[in-house]
CSV table of N, CA and C in Angstrom, one decimal:
chain,number,residue,atom,x,y,z
A,1,MET,N,-10.1,-4.7,-14.0
A,1,MET,CA,-11.3,-4.9,-13.2
A,1,MET,C,-10.9,-5.6,-11.9
A,2,VAL,N,-11.5,-5.2,-10.8
A,2,VAL,CA,-11.2,-5.8,-9.5
A,2,VAL,C,-12.3,-6.8,-9.2
A,3,ARG,N,-11.9,-8.0,-8.8
A,3,ARG,CA,-12.9,-9.0,-8.5
A,3,ARG,C,-13.5,-8.7,-7.1
A,4,ALA,N,-14.8,-8.8,-7.1
A,4,ALA,CA,-15.5,-8.5,-5.8
A,4,ALA,C,-15.0,-9.4,-4.7
A,5,GLU,N,-14.7,-8.8,-3.6
A,5,GLU,CA,-14.3,-9.6,-2.4
A,5,GLU,C,-15.5,-9.7,-1.5
A,6,THR,N,-15.2,-10.5,-0.4
A,6,THR,CA,-16.3,-10.6,0.6
A,6,THR,C,-16.2,-9.4,1.5
A,7,TYR,N,-17.3,-9.1,2.2
A,7,TYR,CA,-17.3,-8.0,3.1
A,7,TYR,C,-16.3,-8.2,4.3
A,8,ARG,N,-15.8,-7.1,4.7
A,8,ARG,CA,-14.7,-7.1,5.8
A,8,ARG,C,-14.9,-5.8,6.6
A,9,ALA,N,-14.2,-5.7,7.7
A,9,ALA,CA,-14.1,-4.5,8.5
A,9,ALA,C,-13.5,-3.4,7.6
A,10,LEU,N,-13.8,-2.1,7.9
A,10,LEU,CA,-13.2,-1.0,7.2
A,10,LEU,C,-11.7,-0.9,7.6
A,11,SER,N,-10.9,-0.5,6.6
A,11,SER,CA,-9.5,-0.3,6.9
A,11,SER,C,-9.4,1.1,7.6
A,12,THR,N,-8.3,1.3,8.2
A,12,THR,CA,-8.1,2.6,8.9
A,12,THR,C,-8.2,3.8,8.0
A,13,SER,N,-7.7,3.6,6.8
A,13,SER,CA,-7.8,4.7,5.8
A,13,SER,C,-9.3,5.0,5.4
A,14,GLU,N,-10.0,3.9,5.1
A,14,GLU,CA,-11.4,4.0,4.8
A,14,GLU,C,-12.2,4.7,5.9
A,15,ARG,N,-11.9,4.3,7.1
A,15,ARG,CA,-12.6,4.9,8.3
A,15,ARG,C,-12.3,6.4,8.4
A,16,ASP,N,-11.0,6.7,8.2
A,16,ASP,CA,-10.6,8.1,8.3
A,16,ASP,C,-11.3,9.0,7.2
A,17,ILE,N,-11.4,8.4,6.0
A,17,ILE,CA,-12.1,9.2,4.9
A,17,ILE,C,-13.5,9.4,5.2
A,18,LEU,N,-14.2,8.4,5.7
A,18,LEU,CA,-15.6,8.5,6.1
A,18,LEU,C,-15.8,9.5,7.2
A,19,ASP,N,-14.9,9.5,8.2
A,19,ASP,CA,-15.0,10.4,9.3
A,19,ASP,C,-14.8,11.8,8.8
A,20,ARG,N,-13.9,12.0,7.9
A,20,ARG,CA,-13.6,13.4,7.3
A,20,ARG,C,-14.9,13.9,6.6
A,21,LEU,N,-15.5,13.0,5.8
A,21,LEU,CA,-16.7,13.4,5.1
A,21,LEU,C,-17.9,13.8,6.0
A,22,LEU,N,-17.9,13.1,7.1
A,22,LEU,CA,-19.0,13.3,8.1
A,22,LEU,C,-18.7,14.4,9.1
A,23,ALA,N,-17.5,15.1,9.0
A,23,ALA,CA,-17.1,16.1,9.9
A,23,ALA,C,-17.8,17.4,9.6
A,24,VAL,N,-18.5,17.6,8.5
A,24,VAL,CA,-19.2,18.8,8.1
A,24,VAL,C,-20.7,18.6,8.3
A,25,SER,N,-21.4,19.7,8.5
A,25,SER,CA,-22.8,19.6,8.7
A,25,SER,C,-23.6,19.6,7.3
A,26,PHE,N,-24.6,18.7,7.2
A,26,PHE,CA,-25.5,18.6,6.1
A,26,PHE,C,-26.7,17.8,6.5
A,27,PRO,N,-27.8,18.0,5.8
A,27,PRO,CA,-29.0,17.2,6.1
A,27,PRO,C,-28.8,15.7,6.0
A,28,GLY,N,-29.1,15.0,7.1
A,28,GLY,CA,-28.9,13.6,7.2
A,28,GLY,C,-27.6,13.1,7.8
A,29,ARG,N,-26.7,14.0,8.1
A,29,ARG,CA,-25.4,13.7,8.5
A,29,ARG,C,-25.4,12.8,9.8
A,30,ASP,N,-26.2,13.2,10.8
A,30,ASP,CA,-26.3,12.5,12.1
A,30,ASP,C,-26.7,11.1,11.9
A,31,GLU,N,-27.7,10.8,11.0
A,31,GLU,CA,-28.1,9.5,10.7
A,31,GLU,C,-27.1,8.7,10.0
A,32,LEU,N,-26.4,9.3,9.1
A,32,LEU,CA,-25.3,8.7,8.3
A,32,LEU,C,-24.2,8.3,9.3
A,33,MET,N,-23.9,9.1,10.3
A,33,MET,CA,-22.9,8.8,11.3
A,33,MET,C,-23.2,7.6,12.0
A,34,GLN,N,-24.5,7.4,12.4
A,34,GLN,CA,-25.0,6.2,13.0
A,34,GLN,C,-24.8,5.0,12.1
A,35,GLN,N,-25.2,5.1,10.9
A,35,GLN,CA,-25.1,4.0,9.9
A,35,GLN,C,-23.7,3.6,9.7
A,36,LEU,N,-22.8,4.6,9.7
A,36,LEU,CA,-21.4,4.3,9.3
A,36,LEU,C,-20.5,4.1,10.6
A,37,ALA,N,-21.1,3.9,11.7
A,37,ALA,CA,-20.4,3.7,13.0
A,37,ALA,C,-19.6,2.4,12.9
A,38,ASP,N,-20.1,1.4,12.3
A,38,ASP,CA,-19.5,0.1,12.2
A,38,ASP,C,-19.9,-0.8,11.0
A,39,PRO,N,-19.7,-0.2,9.8
A,39,PRO,CA,-20.2,-0.9,8.6
A,39,PRO,C,-19.1,-1.9,8.2
A,40,GLU,N,-19.5,-2.8,7.3
A,40,GLU,CA,-18.5,-3.7,6.6
A,40,GLU,C,-18.4,-3.1,5.2
A,41,ALA,N,-17.3,-3.5,4.5
A,41,ALA,CA,-17.1,-3.0,3.2
A,41,ALA,C,-16.4,-4.0,2.3
A,42,ARG,N,-16.5,-3.8,1.0
A,42,ARG,CA,-15.7,-4.6,0.1
A,42,ARG,C,-15.3,-3.7,-1.1
A,43,THR,N,-14.1,-3.9,-1.5
A,43,THR,CA,-13.5,-3.1,-2.6
A,43,THR,C,-14.1,-3.5,-3.9
A,44,ILE,N,-14.5,-2.5,-4.7
A,44,ILE,CA,-15.2,-2.8,-6.0
A,44,ILE,C,-14.5,-2.3,-7.2
A,45,ASP,N,-13.4,-1.6,-7.1
A,45,ASP,CA,-12.7,-1.1,-8.3
A,45,ASP,C,-11.2,-0.9,-8.1
A,46,GLU,N,-10.5,-0.5,-9.1
A,46,GLU,CA,-9.0,-0.3,-9.0
A,46,GLU,C,-8.7,0.9,-8.2
A,47,TYR,N,-9.6,1.8,-8.0
A,47,TYR,CA,-9.3,3.0,-7.2
A,47,TYR,C,-9.6,2.8,-5.7
A,48,GLN,N,-10.0,1.6,-5.4
A,48,GLN,CA,-10.3,1.2,-4.0
A,48,GLN,C,-11.6,1.8,-3.5
A,49,SER,N,-12.5,2.0,-4.4
A,49,SER,CA,-13.9,2.4,-4.0
A,49,SER,C,-14.5,1.2,-3.2
A,50,ILE,N,-15.4,1.5,-2.3
A,50,ILE,CA,-16.0,0.4,-1.5
A,50,ILE,C,-17.5,0.4,-1.5
A,51,GLU,N,-18.0,-0.8,-1.5
A,51,GLU,CA,-19.5,-1.0,-1.3
A,51,GLU,C,-19.7,-1.2,0.1
A,52,LEU,N,-20.7,-0.6,0.7
A,52,LEU,CA,-20.9,-0.6,2.2
A,52,LEU,C,-22.0,-1.6,2.5
A,53,CYS,N,-21.9,-2.3,3.6
A,53,CYS,CA,-22.9,-3.2,4.1
A,53,CYS,C,-23.1,-2.7,5.6
A,54,LEU,N,-24.3,-2.1,5.8
A,54,LEU,CA,-24.6,-1.4,7.0
A,54,LEU,C,-25.3,-2.4,8.0
A,55,LYS,N,-24.9,-2.2,9.3
A,55,LYS,CA,-25.5,-2.9,10.4
A,55,LYS,C,-26.6,-2.1,11.0
A,56,GLN,N,-26.5,-0.8,10.9
A,56,GLN,CA,-27.5,0.1,11.3
A,56,GLN,C,-28.3,0.6,10.1
A,57,GLN,N,-29.6,0.4,10.2
A,57,GLN,CA,-30.5,0.7,9.0
A,57,GLN,C,-31.3,2.0,9.3
A,58,ILE,N,-30.8,3.0,10.0
A,58,ILE,CA,-31.4,4.2,10.4
A,58,ILE,C,-31.4,5.1,9.1
A,59,ARG,N,-32.5,5.4,8.5
A,59,ARG,CA,-32.6,6.1,7.3
A,59,ARG,C,-32.2,7.6,7.5
A,60,ALA,N,-31.4,8.1,6.6
A,60,ALA,CA,-31.0,9.5,6.7
A,60,ALA,C,-31.8,10.3,5.7
A,61,PRO,N,-32.3,11.5,6.2
A,61,PRO,CA,-33.1,12.4,5.3
A,61,PRO,C,-32.2,13.2,4.4
A,62,VAL,N,-31.4,12.6,3.6
A,62,VAL,CA,-30.6,13.3,2.7
A,62,VAL,C,-31.4,13.9,1.5
A,63,LYS,N,-30.9,14.9,0.9
A,63,LYS,CA,-31.7,15.5,-0.2
A,63,LYS,C,-31.1,15.1,-1.5
A,64,LYS,N,-29.9,14.5,-1.5
A,64,LYS,CA,-29.2,14.2,-2.8
A,64,LYS,C,-28.6,12.8,-2.7
A,65,THR,N,-28.4,12.2,-3.9
A,65,THR,CA,-27.8,10.9,-3.9
A,65,THR,C,-26.3,11.0,-3.4
A,66,VAL,N,-25.7,12.1,-3.6
A,66,VAL,CA,-24.3,12.3,-3.1
A,66,VAL,C,-24.4,13.5,-2.2
A,67,PRO,N,-24.7,13.3,-0.9
A,67,PRO,CA,-24.9,14.5,0.0
A,67,PRO,C,-23.6,15.2,0.4
A,68,VAL,N,-22.4,14.5,0.2
A,68,VAL,CA,-21.1,15.1,0.6
A,68,VAL,C,-20.0,14.4,-0.2
A,69,GLU,N,-19.0,15.2,-0.5
A,69,GLU,CA,-17.9,14.7,-1.3
A,69,GLU,C,-16.6,15.4,-0.8
A,70,ALA,N,-15.5,14.9,-1.2
A,70,ALA,CA,-14.2,15.5,-0.9
A,70,ALA,C,-13.3,15.4,-2.1
A,71,GLU,N,-12.3,16.3,-2.1
A,71,GLU,CA,-11.3,16.3,-3.2
A,71,GLU,C,-9.9,16.7,-2.7
A,72,ALA,N,-8.9,16.3,-3.3
A,72,ALA,CA,-7.5,16.7,-3.1
A,72,ALA,C,-6.7,16.3,-4.3
A,73,PRO,N,-5.6,17.1,-4.6
A,73,PRO,CA,-4.8,16.7,-5.7
A,73,PRO,C,-3.9,15.5,-5.5
A,74,ASP,N,-3.7,14.7,-6.5
A,74,ASP,CA,-2.7,13.7,-6.5
A,74,ASP,C,-1.4,14.3,-6.7
A,75,ALA,N,-0.3,13.5,-6.7
A,75,ALA,CA,1.1,14.0,-6.9
A,75,ALA,C,1.2,14.8,-8.2
A,76,ASP,N,0.4,14.4,-9.2
A,76,ASP,CA,0.6,15.1,-10.5
A,76,ASP,C,-0.4,16.3,-10.7
A,77,GLY,N,-1.1,16.6,-9.6
A,77,GLY,CA,-2.0,17.8,-9.6
A,77,GLY,C,-3.4,17.5,-10.1
A,78,ILE,N,-3.7,16.3,-10.6
A,78,ILE,CA,-5.0,15.9,-11.0
A,78,ILE,C,-5.8,15.6,-9.7
A,79,MET,N,-7.1,16.0,-9.7
A,79,MET,CA,-7.9,15.8,-8.5
A,79,MET,C,-8.3,14.4,-8.3
A,80,VAL,N,-8.2,13.9,-7.0
A,80,VAL,CA,-8.8,12.6,-6.6
A,80,VAL,C,-10.1,13.0,-5.9
A,81,ARG,N,-11.1,12.3,-6.2
A,81,ARG,CA,-12.4,12.6,-5.6
A,81,ARG,C,-13.0,11.4,-4.8
A,82,TYR,N,-13.7,11.8,-3.7
A,82,TYR,CA,-14.3,10.8,-2.8
A,82,TYR,C,-15.8,11.2,-2.7
A,83,LEU,N,-16.7,10.3,-3.1
A,83,LEU,CA,-18.1,10.6,-3.1
A,83,LEU,C,-18.8,9.6,-2.2
A,84,LEU,N,-19.7,10.0,-1.3
A,84,LEU,CA,-20.5,9.1,-0.5
A,84,LEU,C,-21.9,9.1,-1.1
A,85,PHE,N,-22.2,7.9,-1.6
A,85,PHE,CA,-23.5,7.6,-2.3
A,85,PHE,C,-24.5,7.1,-1.3
A,86,VAL,N,-25.8,7.6,-1.4
A,86,VAL,CA,-26.9,7.2,-0.5
A,86,VAL,C,-28.1,6.9,-1.3
A,87,ARG,N,-28.7,5.8,-1.0
A,87,ARG,CA,-29.9,5.4,-1.8
A,87,ARG,C,-31.0,5.1,-0.7
A,88,GLU,N,-32.2,5.7,-0.9
A,88,GLU,CA,-33.3,5.5,0.0
A,88,GLU,C,-32.9,5.7,1.5
A,89,GLY,N,-32.0,6.7,1.7
A,89,GLY,CA,-31.6,7.1,3.0
A,89,GLY,C,-30.5,6.2,3.6
A,90,LEU,N,-29.9,5.3,2.8
A,90,LEU,CA,-28.9,4.4,3.3
A,90,LEU,C,-27.6,4.6,2.5
A,91,ALA,N,-26.5,4.8,3.2
A,91,ALA,CA,-25.2,4.8,2.5
A,91,ALA,C,-24.9,3.5,1.9
A,92,TYR,N,-24.4,3.5,0.7
A,92,TYR,CA,-24.1,2.2,0.0
A,92,TYR,C,-22.8,2.2,-0.7
A,93,GLU,N,-22.2,3.3,-0.9
A,93,GLU,CA,-20.9,3.3,-1.6
A,93,GLU,C,-20.0,4.5,-1.3
A,94,LEU,N,-18.7,4.3,-1.2
A,94,LEU,CA,-17.8,5.4,-1.2
A,94,LEU,C,-17.0,5.2,-2.5
A,95,GLN,N,-17.3,6.1,-3.4
A,95,GLN,CA,-16.6,6.0,-4.7
A,95,GLN,C,-15.4,6.9,-4.7
A,96,ILE,N,-14.3,6.4,-5.2
A,96,ILE,CA,-13.0,7.1,-5.3
A,96,ILE,C,-12.6,7.0,-6.8
A,97,TYR,N,-12.2,8.2,-7.3
A,97,TYR,CA,-11.8,8.2,-8.7
A,97,TYR,C,-10.9,9.4,-8.9
A,98,LYS,N,-10.1,9.4,-10.0
A,98,LYS,CA,-9.3,10.5,-10.4
A,98,LYS,C,-9.9,11.1,-11.6
A,99,ASP,N,-9.9,12.5,-11.6
A,99,ASP,CA,-10.6,13.2,-12.7
A,99,ASP,C,-10.3,12.7,-14.1
A,100,ASP,N,-9.0,12.4,-14.4
A,100,ASP,CA,-8.6,12.1,-15.7
A,100,ASP,C,-8.6,10.6,-16.0
A,101,GLY,N,-9.0,9.8,-15.0
A,101,GLY,CA,-9.1,8.3,-15.2
A,101,GLY,C,-7.8,7.6,-15.0
A,102,SER,N,-6.7,8.3,-14.8
A,102,SER,CA,-5.4,7.6,-14.7
A,102,SER,C,-5.3,7.0,-13.3
A,103,PRO,N,-4.3,6.1,-13.1
A,103,PRO,CA,-4.1,5.6,-11.7
A,103,PRO,C,-3.7,6.6,-10.7
A,104,ILE,N,-4.1,6.4,-9.5
A,104,ILE,CA,-3.7,7.3,-8.4
A,104,ILE,C,-2.2,7.1,-8.1
A,105,ILE,N,-1.4,8.1,-8.1
A,105,ILE,CA,0.0,8.0,-7.9
A,105,ILE,C,0.3,7.9,-6.4
A,106,ARG,N,-0.2,8.8,-5.6
A,106,ARG,CA,-0.1,8.9,-4.2
A,106,ARG,C,-1.4,9.3,-3.6
A,107,ARG,N,-2.1,8.5,-2.9
A,107,ARG,CA,-3.4,8.8,-2.3
A,107,ARG,C,-3.2,10.0,-1.4
A,108,PRO,N,-4.1,11.1,-1.6
A,108,PRO,CA,-3.9,12.3,-0.8
A,108,PRO,C,-4.1,11.9,0.7
A,109,GLU,N,-3.5,12.7,1.6
A,109,GLU,CA,-3.7,12.6,3.0
A,109,GLU,C,-5.1,13.0,3.4
A,110,VAL,N,-5.7,12.4,4.3
A,110,VAL,CA,-7.1,12.7,4.7
A,110,VAL,C,-7.1,14.2,5.2
A,111,ALA,N,-6.1,14.6,5.9
A,111,ALA,CA,-6.1,16.0,6.3
A,111,ALA,C,-6.1,17.0,5.2
A,112,ASP,N,-5.7,16.6,4.0
A,112,ASP,CA,-5.6,17.5,2.8
A,112,ASP,C,-6.9,17.5,2.1
A,113,LEU,N,-7.9,16.7,2.4
A,113,LEU,CA,-9.1,16.7,1.7
A,113,LEU,C,-10.0,17.9,2.0
A,114,THR,N,-10.5,18.5,0.9
A,114,THR,CA,-11.4,19.6,1.0
A,114,THR,C,-12.8,19.0,0.9
A,115,VAL,N,-13.6,19.1,1.9
A,115,VAL,CA,-15.0,18.5,1.9
A,115,VAL,C,-16.0,19.5,1.3
A,116,LEU,N,-16.8,19.0,0.4
A,116,LEU,CA,-17.8,19.8,-0.3
A,116,LEU,C,-19.2,19.3,0.0
A,117,VAL,N,-20.1,20.3,0.3
A,117,VAL,CA,-21.5,20.0,0.4
A,117,VAL,C,-22.2,21.0,-0.6
A,118,LEU,N,-22.7,20.5,-1.7
A,118,LEU,CA,-23.3,21.3,-2.7
A,118,LEU,C,-24.6,21.8,-2.2
A,119,PRO,N,-25.0,23.1,-2.5
A,119,PRO,CA,-26.3,23.6,-2.1
A,119,PRO,C,-27.4,22.9,-2.8
A,120,ASP,N,-28.5,22.9,-2.2
A,120,ASP,CA,-29.7,22.2,-2.7
A,120,ASP,C,-30.2,22.9,-4.0
């Protein structure tokens, strides 16, 4: 279990992942881009998932709790997933996990992420 830390600026890696997730079109994306222009974050688990603290409270008209996600294989071939969670129009978490629950061996390169927007 990871002890909750105080909020901090996004790391370069976190910024790159969020930018990759927001590079595709989906309902609410423009508002999420504004929300996520300069958020703070804190690590919440061993996979380096982050809880977001937004400075911009512009509500996004998303249709799902997870409007966008991405995936890429770890070094062992097991998928690593990145899910952006939104509640009441506000982004609140970037969840990162590996499908089988094992530790991530080598975090996939952002350029290797396949971004998914599931149909309504």
